[in-house]
Amino acid sequence: MTSPPPRQPVPEILAPSLPASARLPLNRCNLPPVILGSLTYQAHPVPLEIDGVRAFHAKLFDQLAEATDHRERAERFGHYMTVHFCLEALEEAGLTPGRKKKRANANYLRQVRGWSFDSDGREGAVLKHWVETRFGLLARHHNGCLHKPGSDAYQRYLAAGARGLYATNALEAQLDLLYTYCQYELFRLDPPRKHLTLFRGINRIDEHEILGRGPGGRYRVLLNNLNSFTSDRERADEFGDYILEAQIPLPKVFFFNRLLPGLLKGEDEFVVIGGVYEVGISTL
């Protein structure tokens, strides 16, 4: 009786670049989460469009096309948002006369201001939830690790997002249009450009989910679904001992401070949609 041939080693099956635990099966844009959150997308980005937003607000983009100056376009955008969403006439949007306006005033401007102040606050929860529903990329951290849906941190995140959206005036639709305008403006400012080199100060690389390591201080990391970066390398050094450097696809820029002049202090912050990225780690 002959002995069986030796067993051949089973080849390692590489995990997908975006783990299934970090994404939803569906989203509301033109690419599925597994693609737009991948390393391939970082290298070869294409425009992202939230379903129906550009077509529904065609009048706004016709008005923007007539303006040649960045500041004028920002003014036209702000005016359109105010009128379309009744931001200064909340009763017309359904607010009961005499009712407190605190929650109804939770508009897109307050969301980006709140994010700049504390990305783990209520506004941060709203924005991360918005990224989940529009792009299908799940939040990984908000005042704690969110890897386990049944955890206390995850339940607090859900509650904060729900409180942030309660009694607001089409807040997620406002964010849809803010992102779409941001993409329009980035294209107008520099049409051929596909990436920005941005920086993020960190104290330890293990603050991020490491999926792989490469030579020359390169890492493959899974970022939170929304993150703050800066275009100023020296500014990034103020927030950590090490600097994370990444090539960010322009379609993954949700907002940047210079988009709406005078809204936020400083001009170098970029709010970036997450996923898997190849990054470099260095010191200043």
PDB file of C-alpha atoms in Angstrom:
ATOM      1  CA  MET A   1       0.000   0.000   0.000  1.00  0.00           C
ATOM      2  CA  THR A   2       1.500   3.271  -1.074  1.00  0.00           C
ATOM      3  CA  SER A   3       1.477   6.202   1.274  1.00  0.00           C
ATOM      4  CA  PRO A   4      -0.548   9.270   0.277  1.00  0.00           C
ATOM      5  CA  PRO A   5       1.375  12.143  -1.263  1.00  0.00           C
ATOM      6  CA  PRO A   6       2.471  14.825   1.146  1.00  0.00           C
ATOM      7  CA  ARG A   7      -0.076  17.566   1.648  1.00  0.00           C
ATOM      8  CA  GLN A   8       0.711  20.761  -0.154  1.00  0.00           C
ATOM      9  CA  PRO A   9       0.582  23.934   1.912  1.00  0.00           C
ATOM     10  CA  VAL A  10      -2.635  25.860   1.389  1.00  0.00           C
ATOM     11  CA  PRO A  11      -1.821  29.231  -0.180  1.00  0.00           C
ATOM     12  CA  GLU A  12      -2.629  32.173   2.031  1.00  0.00           C
ATOM     13  CA  ILE A  13      -5.797  33.993   0.999  1.00  0.00           C
ATOM     14  CA  LEU A  14      -5.247  37.676   1.369  1.00  0.00           C
ATOM     15  CA  ALA A  15      -8.001  39.613   3.080  1.00  0.00           C
ATOM     16  CA  PRO A  16      -9.772  42.238   0.969  1.00  0.00           C
ATOM     17  CA  SER A  17      -8.229  45.667   1.250  1.00  0.00           C
ATOM     18  CA  LEU A  18     -11.362  46.940   3.003  1.00  0.00           C
ATOM     19  CA  PRO A  19     -12.504  44.410   5.620  1.00  0.00           C
ATOM     20  CA  ALA A  20     -16.162  43.411   5.503  1.00  0.00           C
ATOM     21  CA  SER A  21     -16.526  44.518   9.124  1.00  0.00           C
ATOM     22  CA  ALA A  22     -15.716  48.098   8.079  1.00  0.00           C
ATOM     23  CA  ARG A  23     -18.382  48.515   5.405  1.00  0.00           C
ATOM     24  CA  LEU A  24     -22.067  48.219   4.625  1.00  0.00           C
ATOM     25  CA  PRO A  25     -23.304  46.198   1.643  1.00  0.00           C
ATOM     26  CA  LEU A  26     -25.020  49.237   0.090  1.00  0.00           C
ATOM     27  CA  ASN A  27     -24.626  52.987  -0.051  1.00  0.00           C
ATOM     28  CA  ARG A  28     -26.050  56.013  -1.869  1.00  0.00           C
ATOM     29  CA  CYS A  29     -23.314  56.871  -4.336  1.00  0.00           C
ATOM     30  CA  ASN A  30     -21.985  55.656  -7.653  1.00  0.00           C
ATOM     31  CA  LEU A  31     -19.373  53.199  -6.309  1.00  0.00           C
ATOM     32  CA  PRO A  32     -19.874  50.380  -3.789  1.00  0.00           C
ATOM     33  CA  PRO A  33     -18.124  50.642  -0.402  1.00  0.00           C
ATOM     34  CA  VAL A  34     -15.708  47.778  -1.112  1.00  0.00           C
ATOM     35  CA  ILE A  35     -14.277  49.765  -4.032  1.00  0.00           C
ATOM     36  CA  LEU A  36     -14.310  53.354  -2.799  1.00  0.00           C
ATOM     37  CA  GLY A  37     -12.828  52.272   0.522  1.00  0.00           C
ATOM     38  CA  SER A  38     -10.017  50.283  -1.078  1.00  0.00           C
ATOM     39  CA  LEU A  39      -6.327  50.846  -1.648  1.00  0.00           C
ATOM     40  CA  THR A  40      -6.973  50.649  -5.388  1.00  0.00           C
ATOM     41  CA  TYR A  41      -9.271  53.660  -5.143  1.00  0.00           C
ATOM     42  CA  GLN A  42      -6.579  55.643  -3.349  1.00  0.00           C
ATOM     43  CA  ALA A  43      -4.245  55.024  -6.294  1.00  0.00           C
ATOM     44  CA  HIS A  44      -6.836  55.438  -9.049  1.00  0.00           C
ATOM     45  CA  PRO A  45      -9.678  57.699  -7.868  1.00  0.00           C
ATOM     46  CA  VAL A  46     -12.734  58.567  -9.921  1.00  0.00           C
ATOM     47  CA  PRO A  47     -15.417  61.135  -9.027  1.00  0.00           C
ATOM     48  CA  LEU A  48     -17.941  60.181  -6.344  1.00  0.00           C
ATOM     49  CA  GLU A  49     -21.518  61.381  -6.651  1.00  0.00           C
ATOM     50  CA  ILE A  50     -24.244  61.025  -4.052  1.00  0.00           C
ATOM     51  CA  ASP A  51     -27.370  59.789  -5.785  1.00  0.00           C
ATOM     52  CA  GLY A  52     -29.504  62.540  -7.292  1.00  0.00           C
ATOM     53  CA  VAL A  53     -27.919  65.543  -5.543  1.00  0.00           C
ATOM     54  CA  ARG A  54     -26.318  67.233  -8.546  1.00  0.00           C
ATOM     55  CA  ALA A  55     -29.429  66.786 -10.705  1.00  0.00           C
ATOM     56  CA  PHE A  56     -31.857  67.926  -7.991  1.00  0.00           C
ATOM     57  CA  HIS A  57     -29.860  71.111  -7.349  1.00  0.00           C
ATOM     58  CA  ALA A  58     -29.006  71.831 -11.002  1.00  0.00           C
ATOM     59  CA  LYS A  59     -30.114  75.461 -10.573  1.00  0.00           C
ATOM     60  CA  LEU A  60     -27.386  76.042  -7.983  1.00  0.00           C
ATOM     61  CA  PHE A  61     -24.638  74.680 -10.225  1.00  0.00           C
ATOM     62  CA  ASP A  62     -25.888  76.781 -13.131  1.00  0.00           C
ATOM     63  CA  GLN A  63     -25.483  79.823 -10.887  1.00  0.00           C
ATOM     64  CA  LEU A  64     -22.013  78.729  -9.765  1.00  0.00           C
ATOM     65  CA  ALA A  65     -20.883  78.266 -13.363  1.00  0.00           C
ATOM     66  CA  GLU A  66     -21.503  81.967 -13.990  1.00  0.00           C
ATOM     67  CA  ALA A  67     -19.111  83.030 -11.197  1.00  0.00           C
ATOM     68  CA  THR A  68     -15.372  83.127 -11.851  1.00  0.00           C
ATOM     69  CA  ASP A  69     -14.244  84.018  -8.324  1.00  0.00           C
ATOM     70  CA  HIS A  70     -13.992  81.522  -5.436  1.00  0.00           C
ATOM     71  CA  ARG A  71     -15.443  83.953  -2.912  1.00  0.00           C
ATOM     72  CA  GLU A  72     -18.389  84.797  -5.137  1.00  0.00           C
ATOM     73  CA  ARG A  73     -19.176  81.110  -5.608  1.00  0.00           C
ATOM     74  CA  ALA A  74     -19.053  80.604  -1.831  1.00  0.00           C
ATOM     75  CA  GLU A  75     -21.490  83.499  -1.361  1.00  0.00           C
ATOM     76  CA  ARG A  76     -23.866  82.071  -3.967  1.00  0.00           C
ATOM     77  CA  PHE A  77     -23.689  78.666  -2.319  1.00  0.00           C
ATOM     78  CA  GLY A  78     -24.425  80.104   1.129  1.00  0.00           C
ATOM     79  CA  HIS A  79     -27.363  82.108  -0.187  1.00  0.00           C
ATOM     80  CA  TYR A  80     -28.810  79.062  -1.959  1.00  0.00           C
ATOM     81  CA  MET A  81     -28.527  76.959   1.210  1.00  0.00           C
ATOM     82  CA  THR A  82     -30.240  79.656   3.260  1.00  0.00           C
ATOM     83  CA  VAL A  83     -33.156  79.976   0.843  1.00  0.00           C
ATOM     84  CA  HIS A  84     -33.586  76.335  -0.195  1.00  0.00           C
ATOM     85  CA  PHE A  85     -33.506  74.968   3.373  1.00  0.00           C
ATOM     86  CA  CYS A  86     -35.303  77.971   4.940  1.00  0.00           C
ATOM     87  CA  LEU A  87     -32.434  78.454   7.369  1.00  0.00           C
ATOM     88  CA  GLU A  88     -33.611  81.963   8.267  1.00  0.00           C
ATOM     89  CA  ALA A  89     -37.343  81.191   7.995  1.00  0.00           C
ATOM     90  CA  LEU A  90     -37.696  78.021  10.016  1.00  0.00           C
ATOM     91  CA  GLU A  91     -41.484  78.341  10.360  1.00  0.00           C
ATOM     92  CA  GLU A  92     -41.703  77.903   6.588  1.00  0.00           C
ATOM     93  CA  ALA A  93     -39.818  74.633   7.026  1.00  0.00           C
ATOM     94  CA  GLY A  94     -42.400  73.389   9.540  1.00  0.00           C
ATOM     95  CA  LEU A  95     -41.141  74.702  12.890  1.00  0.00           C
ATOM     96  CA  THR A  96     -44.046  75.344  15.217  1.00  0.00           C
ATOM     97  CA  PRO A  97     -44.252  79.092  16.009  1.00  0.00           C
ATOM     98  CA  GLY A  98     -42.996  79.841  19.494  1.00  0.00           C
ATOM     99  CA  ARG A  99     -41.050  76.579  19.772  1.00  0.00           C
ATOM    100  CA  LYS A 100     -37.387  76.799  20.748  1.00  0.00           C
ATOM    101  CA  LYS A 101     -35.154  76.977  17.692  1.00  0.00           C
ATOM    102  CA  LYS A 102     -32.050  75.382  19.227  1.00  0.00           C
ATOM    103  CA  ARG A 103     -32.340  72.054  17.405  1.00  0.00           C
ATOM    104  CA  ALA A 104     -33.792  73.517  14.232  1.00  0.00           C
ATOM    105  CA  ASN A 105     -30.692  75.693  13.981  1.00  0.00           C
ATOM    106  CA  ALA A 106     -28.453  72.610  13.879  1.00  0.00           C
ATOM    107  CA  ASN A 107     -27.546  73.222  10.248  1.00  0.00           C
ATOM    108  CA  TYR A 108     -24.566  72.337   8.058  1.00  0.00           C
ATOM    109  CA  LEU A 109     -22.542  75.287   9.377  1.00  0.00           C
ATOM    110  CA  ARG A 110     -22.871  74.138  12.961  1.00  0.00           C
ATOM    111  CA  GLN A 111     -21.858  70.620  11.986  1.00  0.00           C
ATOM    112  CA  VAL A 112     -18.526  71.640  10.503  1.00  0.00           C
ATOM    113  CA  ARG A 113     -17.855  74.063  13.352  1.00  0.00           C
ATOM    114  CA  GLY A 114     -18.686  71.346  15.869  1.00  0.00           C
ATOM    115  CA  TRP A 115     -16.383  68.887  14.118  1.00  0.00           C
ATOM    116  CA  SER A 116     -13.520  71.382  14.245  1.00  0.00           C
ATOM    117  CA  PHE A 117     -14.075  71.833  17.977  1.00  0.00           C
ATOM    118  CA  ASP A 118     -14.543  68.144  18.911  1.00  0.00           C
ATOM    119  CA  SER A 119     -14.758  65.339  16.354  1.00  0.00           C
ATOM    120  CA  ASP A 120     -16.015  63.006  19.106  1.00  0.00           C
ATOM    121  CA  GLY A 121     -18.921  65.302  19.966  1.00  0.00           C
ATOM    122  CA  ARG A 122     -22.535  65.194  18.818  1.00  0.00           C
ATOM    123  CA  GLU A 123     -21.786  66.900  15.523  1.00  0.00           C
ATOM    124  CA  GLY A 124     -19.003  64.394  14.887  1.00  0.00           C
ATOM    125  CA  ALA A 125     -21.446  61.538  15.438  1.00  0.00           C
ATOM    126  CA  VAL A 126     -23.863  63.074  12.918  1.00  0.00           C
ATOM    127  CA  LEU A 127     -21.125  63.469  10.310  1.00  0.00           C
ATOM    128  CA  LYS A 128     -19.809  59.925  10.794  1.00  0.00           C
ATOM    129  CA  HIS A 129     -23.343  58.564  10.503  1.00  0.00           C
ATOM    130  CA  TRP A 130     -23.764  60.583   7.305  1.00  0.00           C
ATOM    131  CA  VAL A 131     -20.623  58.976   5.852  1.00  0.00           C
ATOM    132  CA  GLU A 132     -22.014  55.548   6.758  1.00  0.00           C
ATOM    133  CA  THR A 133     -25.296  56.104   4.951  1.00  0.00           C
ATOM    134  CA  ARG A 134     -23.894  57.887   1.899  1.00  0.00           C
ATOM    135  CA  PHE A 135     -20.642  55.992   1.304  1.00  0.00           C
ATOM    136  CA  GLY A 136     -21.157  52.772   3.260  1.00  0.00           C
ATOM    137  CA  LEU A 137     -17.982  53.130   5.349  1.00  0.00           C
ATOM    138  CA  LEU A 138     -18.585  52.324   9.006  1.00  0.00           C
ATOM    139  CA  ALA A 139     -17.263  54.490  11.810  1.00  0.00           C
ATOM    140  CA  ARG A 140     -14.394  52.803  13.642  1.00  0.00           C
ATOM    141  CA  HIS A 141     -14.011  55.168  16.582  1.00  0.00           C
ATOM    142  CA  HIS A 142     -16.131  57.713  18.425  1.00  0.00           C
ATOM    143  CA  ASN A 143     -15.256  58.290  22.070  1.00  0.00           C
ATOM    144  CA  GLY A 144     -14.095  54.685  22.056  1.00  0.00           C
ATOM    145  CA  CYS A 145     -13.696  51.703  19.765  1.00  0.00           C
ATOM    146  CA  LEU A 146     -16.783  50.865  17.663  1.00  0.00           C
ATOM    147  CA  HIS A 147     -15.719  47.422  16.412  1.00  0.00           C
ATOM    148  CA  LYS A 148     -18.409  45.650  18.453  1.00  0.00           C
ATOM    149  CA  PRO A 149     -21.954  46.826  17.600  1.00  0.00           C
ATOM    150  CA  GLY A 150     -23.271  45.750  20.995  1.00  0.00           C
ATOM    151  CA  SER A 151     -20.683  47.651  23.016  1.00  0.00           C
ATOM    152  CA  ASP A 152     -21.454  50.608  25.256  1.00  0.00           C
ATOM    153  CA  ALA A 153     -19.314  52.868  23.052  1.00  0.00           C
ATOM    154  CA  TYR A 154     -21.303  51.868  19.973  1.00  0.00           C
ATOM    155  CA  GLN A 155     -24.634  52.482  21.689  1.00  0.00           C
ATOM    156  CA  ARG A 156     -23.440  55.904  22.854  1.00  0.00           C
ATOM    157  CA  TYR A 157     -22.384  56.703  19.289  1.00  0.00           C
ATOM    158  CA  LEU A 158     -25.816  55.756  17.938  1.00  0.00           C
ATOM    159  CA  ALA A 159     -27.546  57.811  20.616  1.00  0.00           C
ATOM    160  CA  ALA A 160     -25.375  60.871  19.931  1.00  0.00           C
ATOM    161  CA  GLY A 161     -26.082  60.667  16.210  1.00  0.00           C
ATOM    162  CA  ALA A 162     -29.826  60.304  16.801  1.00  0.00           C
ATOM    163  CA  ARG A 163     -29.877  63.309  19.152  1.00  0.00           C
ATOM    164  CA  GLY A 164     -27.906  65.310  16.622  1.00  0.00           C
ATOM    165  CA  LEU A 165     -30.409  64.602  13.845  1.00  0.00           C
ATOM    166  CA  TYR A 166     -33.576  64.937  15.909  1.00  0.00           C
ATOM    167  CA  ALA A 167     -35.794  67.911  14.975  1.00  0.00           C
ATOM    168  CA  THR A 168     -33.367  69.229  12.376  1.00  0.00           C
ATOM    169  CA  ASN A 169     -34.296  70.642   8.989  1.00  0.00           C
ATOM    170  CA  ALA A 170     -33.178  68.086   6.346  1.00  0.00           C
ATOM    171  CA  LEU A 171     -29.715  68.134   7.901  1.00  0.00           C
ATOM    172  CA  GLU A 172     -28.379  65.138   5.988  1.00  0.00           C
ATOM    173  CA  ALA A 173     -29.579  66.668   2.710  1.00  0.00           C
ATOM    174  CA  GLN A 174     -27.680  69.832   3.647  1.00  0.00           C
ATOM    175  CA  LEU A 175     -24.536  67.745   4.131  1.00  0.00           C
ATOM    176  CA  ASP A 176     -25.117  66.036   0.768  1.00  0.00           C
ATOM    177  CA  LEU A 177     -25.074  69.410  -0.939  1.00  0.00           C
ATOM    178  CA  LEU A 178     -22.090  70.667   1.069  1.00  0.00           C
ATOM    179  CA  TYR A 179     -20.028  67.660  -0.078  1.00  0.00           C
ATOM    180  CA  THR A 180     -21.185  68.068  -3.685  1.00  0.00           C
ATOM    181  CA  TYR A 181     -20.294  71.765  -3.655  1.00  0.00           C
ATOM    182  CA  CYS A 182     -16.881  70.952  -2.139  1.00  0.00           C
ATOM    183  CA  GLN A 183     -16.168  68.565  -5.010  1.00  0.00           C
ATOM    184  CA  TYR A 184     -17.352  71.125  -7.555  1.00  0.00           C
ATOM    185  CA  GLU A 185     -15.085  73.784  -6.081  1.00  0.00           C
ATOM    186  CA  LEU A 186     -12.024  71.520  -5.903  1.00  0.00           C
ATOM    187  CA  PHE A 187     -12.453  70.768  -9.597  1.00  0.00           C
ATOM    188  CA  ARG A 188     -12.876  74.444 -10.476  1.00  0.00           C
ATOM    189  CA  LEU A 189      -9.742  75.405  -8.555  1.00  0.00           C
ATOM    190  CA  ASP A 190      -7.472  72.764 -10.135  1.00  0.00           C
ATOM    191  CA  PRO A 191      -9.151  70.509 -12.745  1.00  0.00           C
ATOM    192  CA  PRO A 192      -6.233  68.137 -13.526  1.00  0.00           C
ATOM    193  CA  ARG A 193      -5.424  67.372  -9.907  1.00  0.00           C
ATOM    194  CA  LYS A 194      -6.460  63.998  -8.451  1.00  0.00           C
ATOM    195  CA  HIS A 195      -4.657  63.899  -5.075  1.00  0.00           C
ATOM    196  CA  LEU A 196      -3.607  66.142  -2.206  1.00  0.00           C
ATOM    197  CA  THR A 197      -0.623  65.426   0.029  1.00  0.00           C
ATOM    198  CA  LEU A 198      -2.008  65.830   3.536  1.00  0.00           C
ATOM    199  CA  PHE A 199      -0.654  65.261   7.027  1.00  0.00           C
ATOM    200  CA  ARG A 200      -1.943  64.118  10.397  1.00  0.00           C
ATOM    201  CA  GLY A 201      -0.138  64.322  13.729  1.00  0.00           C
ATOM    202  CA  ILE A 202      -0.140  61.107  15.794  1.00  0.00           C
ATOM    203  CA  ASN A 203       1.594  59.863  18.930  1.00  0.00           C
ATOM    204  CA  ARG A 204       1.656  56.150  18.019  1.00  0.00           C
ATOM    205  CA  ILE A 205       1.060  54.272  14.808  1.00  0.00           C
ATOM    206  CA  ASP A 206      -1.061  51.778  16.749  1.00  0.00           C
ATOM    207  CA  GLU A 207      -3.623  54.552  17.181  1.00  0.00           C
ATOM    208  CA  HIS A 208      -4.740  53.332  13.754  1.00  0.00           C
ATOM    209  CA  GLU A 209      -5.743  49.897  12.483  1.00  0.00           C
ATOM    210  CA  ILE A 210      -2.683  48.487  10.737  1.00  0.00           C
ATOM    211  CA  LEU A 211      -3.455  46.064   7.908  1.00  0.00           C
ATOM    212  CA  GLY A 212       0.097  45.685   6.613  1.00  0.00           C
ATOM    213  CA  ARG A 213       3.617  47.088   6.659  1.00  0.00           C
ATOM    214  CA  GLY A 214       6.034  47.867   3.867  1.00  0.00           C
ATOM    215  CA  PRO A 215       9.572  49.152   3.412  1.00  0.00           C
ATOM    216  CA  GLY A 216      10.583  52.721   4.022  1.00  0.00           C
ATOM    217  CA  GLY A 217       8.186  53.377   6.870  1.00  0.00           C
ATOM    218  CA  ARG A 218       5.118  52.654   4.743  1.00  0.00           C
ATOM    219  CA  TYR A 219       1.953  51.242   6.311  1.00  0.00           C
ATOM    220  CA  ARG A 220      -1.408  50.087   5.070  1.00  0.00           C
ATOM    221  CA  VAL A 221      -3.946  51.443   7.559  1.00  0.00           C
ATOM    222  CA  LEU A 222      -7.705  51.493   7.943  1.00  0.00           C
ATOM    223  CA  LEU A 223      -8.724  55.023   8.876  1.00  0.00           C
ATOM    224  CA  ASN A 224     -11.883  56.051  10.657  1.00  0.00           C
ATOM    225  CA  ASN A 225     -14.681  56.851   8.227  1.00  0.00           C
ATOM    226  CA  LEU A 226     -14.077  60.602   8.734  1.00  0.00           C
ATOM    227  CA  ASN A 227     -10.751  62.206   9.723  1.00  0.00           C
ATOM    228  CA  SER A 228      -9.031  65.551  10.105  1.00  0.00           C
ATOM    229  CA  PHE A 229      -5.867  66.219   8.095  1.00  0.00           C
ATOM    230  CA  THR A 230      -3.879  69.345   7.392  1.00  0.00           C
ATOM    231  CA  SER A 231      -2.052  70.656   4.355  1.00  0.00           C
ATOM    232  CA  ASP A 232       0.650  72.168   6.622  1.00  0.00           C
ATOM    233  CA  ARG A 233       3.248  69.592   7.722  1.00  0.00           C
ATOM    234  CA  GLU A 234       4.530  71.785  10.571  1.00  0.00           C
ATOM    235  CA  ARG A 235       0.965  72.267  11.804  1.00  0.00           C
ATOM    236  CA  ALA A 236       0.523  68.483  11.993  1.00  0.00           C
ATOM    237  CA  ASP A 237       3.536  68.298  14.315  1.00  0.00           C
ATOM    238  CA  GLU A 238       1.548  70.214  16.952  1.00  0.00           C
ATOM    239  CA  PHE A 239      -0.832  67.237  17.354  1.00  0.00           C
ATOM    240  CA  GLY A 240       1.630  64.384  17.836  1.00  0.00           C
ATOM    241  CA  ASP A 241       5.218  63.181  17.934  1.00  0.00           C
ATOM    242  CA  TYR A 242       4.972  61.537  14.526  1.00  0.00           C
ATOM    243  CA  ILE A 243       3.501  62.650  11.227  1.00  0.00           C
ATOM    244  CA  LEU A 244       1.265  60.471   9.092  1.00  0.00           C
ATOM    245  CA  GLU A 245       1.510  61.480   5.421  1.00  0.00           C
ATOM    246  CA  ALA A 246      -1.012  60.320   2.820  1.00  0.00           C
ATOM    247  CA  GLN A 247      -1.979  60.927  -0.772  1.00  0.00           C
ATOM    248  CA  ILE A 248      -5.670  61.766  -0.412  1.00  0.00           C
ATOM    249  CA  PRO A 249      -7.942  61.394  -3.453  1.00  0.00           C
ATOM    250  CA  LEU A 250      -9.815  64.640  -4.038  1.00  0.00           C
ATOM    251  CA  PRO A 251     -13.213  62.864  -4.141  1.00  0.00           C
ATOM    252  CA  LYS A 252     -12.616  61.868  -0.510  1.00  0.00           C
ATOM    253  CA  VAL A 253     -12.410  65.470   0.717  1.00  0.00           C
ATOM    254  CA  PHE A 254     -15.706  66.224   2.435  1.00  0.00           C
ATOM    255  CA  PHE A 255     -14.830  69.770   3.485  1.00  0.00           C
ATOM    256  CA  PHE A 256     -11.852  72.108   3.826  1.00  0.00           C
ATOM    257  CA  ASN A 257     -11.652  75.350   5.768  1.00  0.00           C
ATOM    258  CA  ARG A 258     -11.069  77.639   2.790  1.00  0.00           C
ATOM    259  CA  LEU A 259     -14.206  76.324   1.063  1.00  0.00           C
ATOM    260  CA  LEU A 260     -16.379  78.864   2.889  1.00  0.00           C
ATOM    261  CA  PRO A 261     -14.219  81.904   3.700  1.00  0.00           C
ATOM    262  CA  GLY A 262     -14.683  83.267   7.204  1.00  0.00           C
ATOM    263  CA  LEU A 263     -16.498  80.204   8.558  1.00  0.00           C
ATOM    264  CA  LEU A 264     -13.608  78.656  10.517  1.00  0.00           C
ATOM    265  CA  LYS A 265     -10.301  79.880  11.891  1.00  0.00           C
ATOM    266  CA  GLY A 266      -7.227  78.694  10.045  1.00  0.00           C
ATOM    267  CA  GLU A 267      -7.027  77.646   6.428  1.00  0.00           C
ATOM    268  CA  ASP A 268      -5.273  74.284   6.454  1.00  0.00           C
ATOM    269  CA  GLU A 269      -7.757  71.710   7.819  1.00  0.00           C
ATOM    270  CA  PHE A 270      -9.235  69.092   5.501  1.00  0.00           C
ATOM    271  CA  VAL A 271     -11.976  66.682   6.591  1.00  0.00           C
ATOM    272  CA  VAL A 272     -11.321  63.417   4.787  1.00  0.00           C
ATOM    273  CA  ILE A 273     -13.486  60.339   4.174  1.00  0.00           C
ATOM    274  CA  GLY A 274     -11.772  57.177   5.365  1.00  0.00           C
ATOM    275  CA  GLY A 275     -11.139  53.659   4.165  1.00  0.00           C
ATOM    276  CA  VAL A 276      -7.841  51.880   3.505  1.00  0.00           C
ATOM    277  CA  TYR A 277      -4.808  54.045   2.764  1.00  0.00           C
ATOM    278  CA  GLU A 278      -1.120  53.555   2.225  1.00  0.00           C
ATOM    279  CA  VAL A 279       0.640  56.102   4.404  1.00  0.00           C
ATOM    280  CA  GLY A 280       4.109  57.100   5.486  1.00  0.00           C
ATOM    281  CA  ILE A 281       5.148  57.735   9.082  1.00  0.00           C
ATOM    282  CA  SER A 282       7.964  60.155   9.922  1.00  0.00           C
ATOM    283  CA  THR A 283       9.130  62.776  12.386  1.00  0.00           C
ATOM    284  CA  LEU A 284       9.343  66.473  11.626  1.00  0.00           C
TER     285      LEU A 284
END
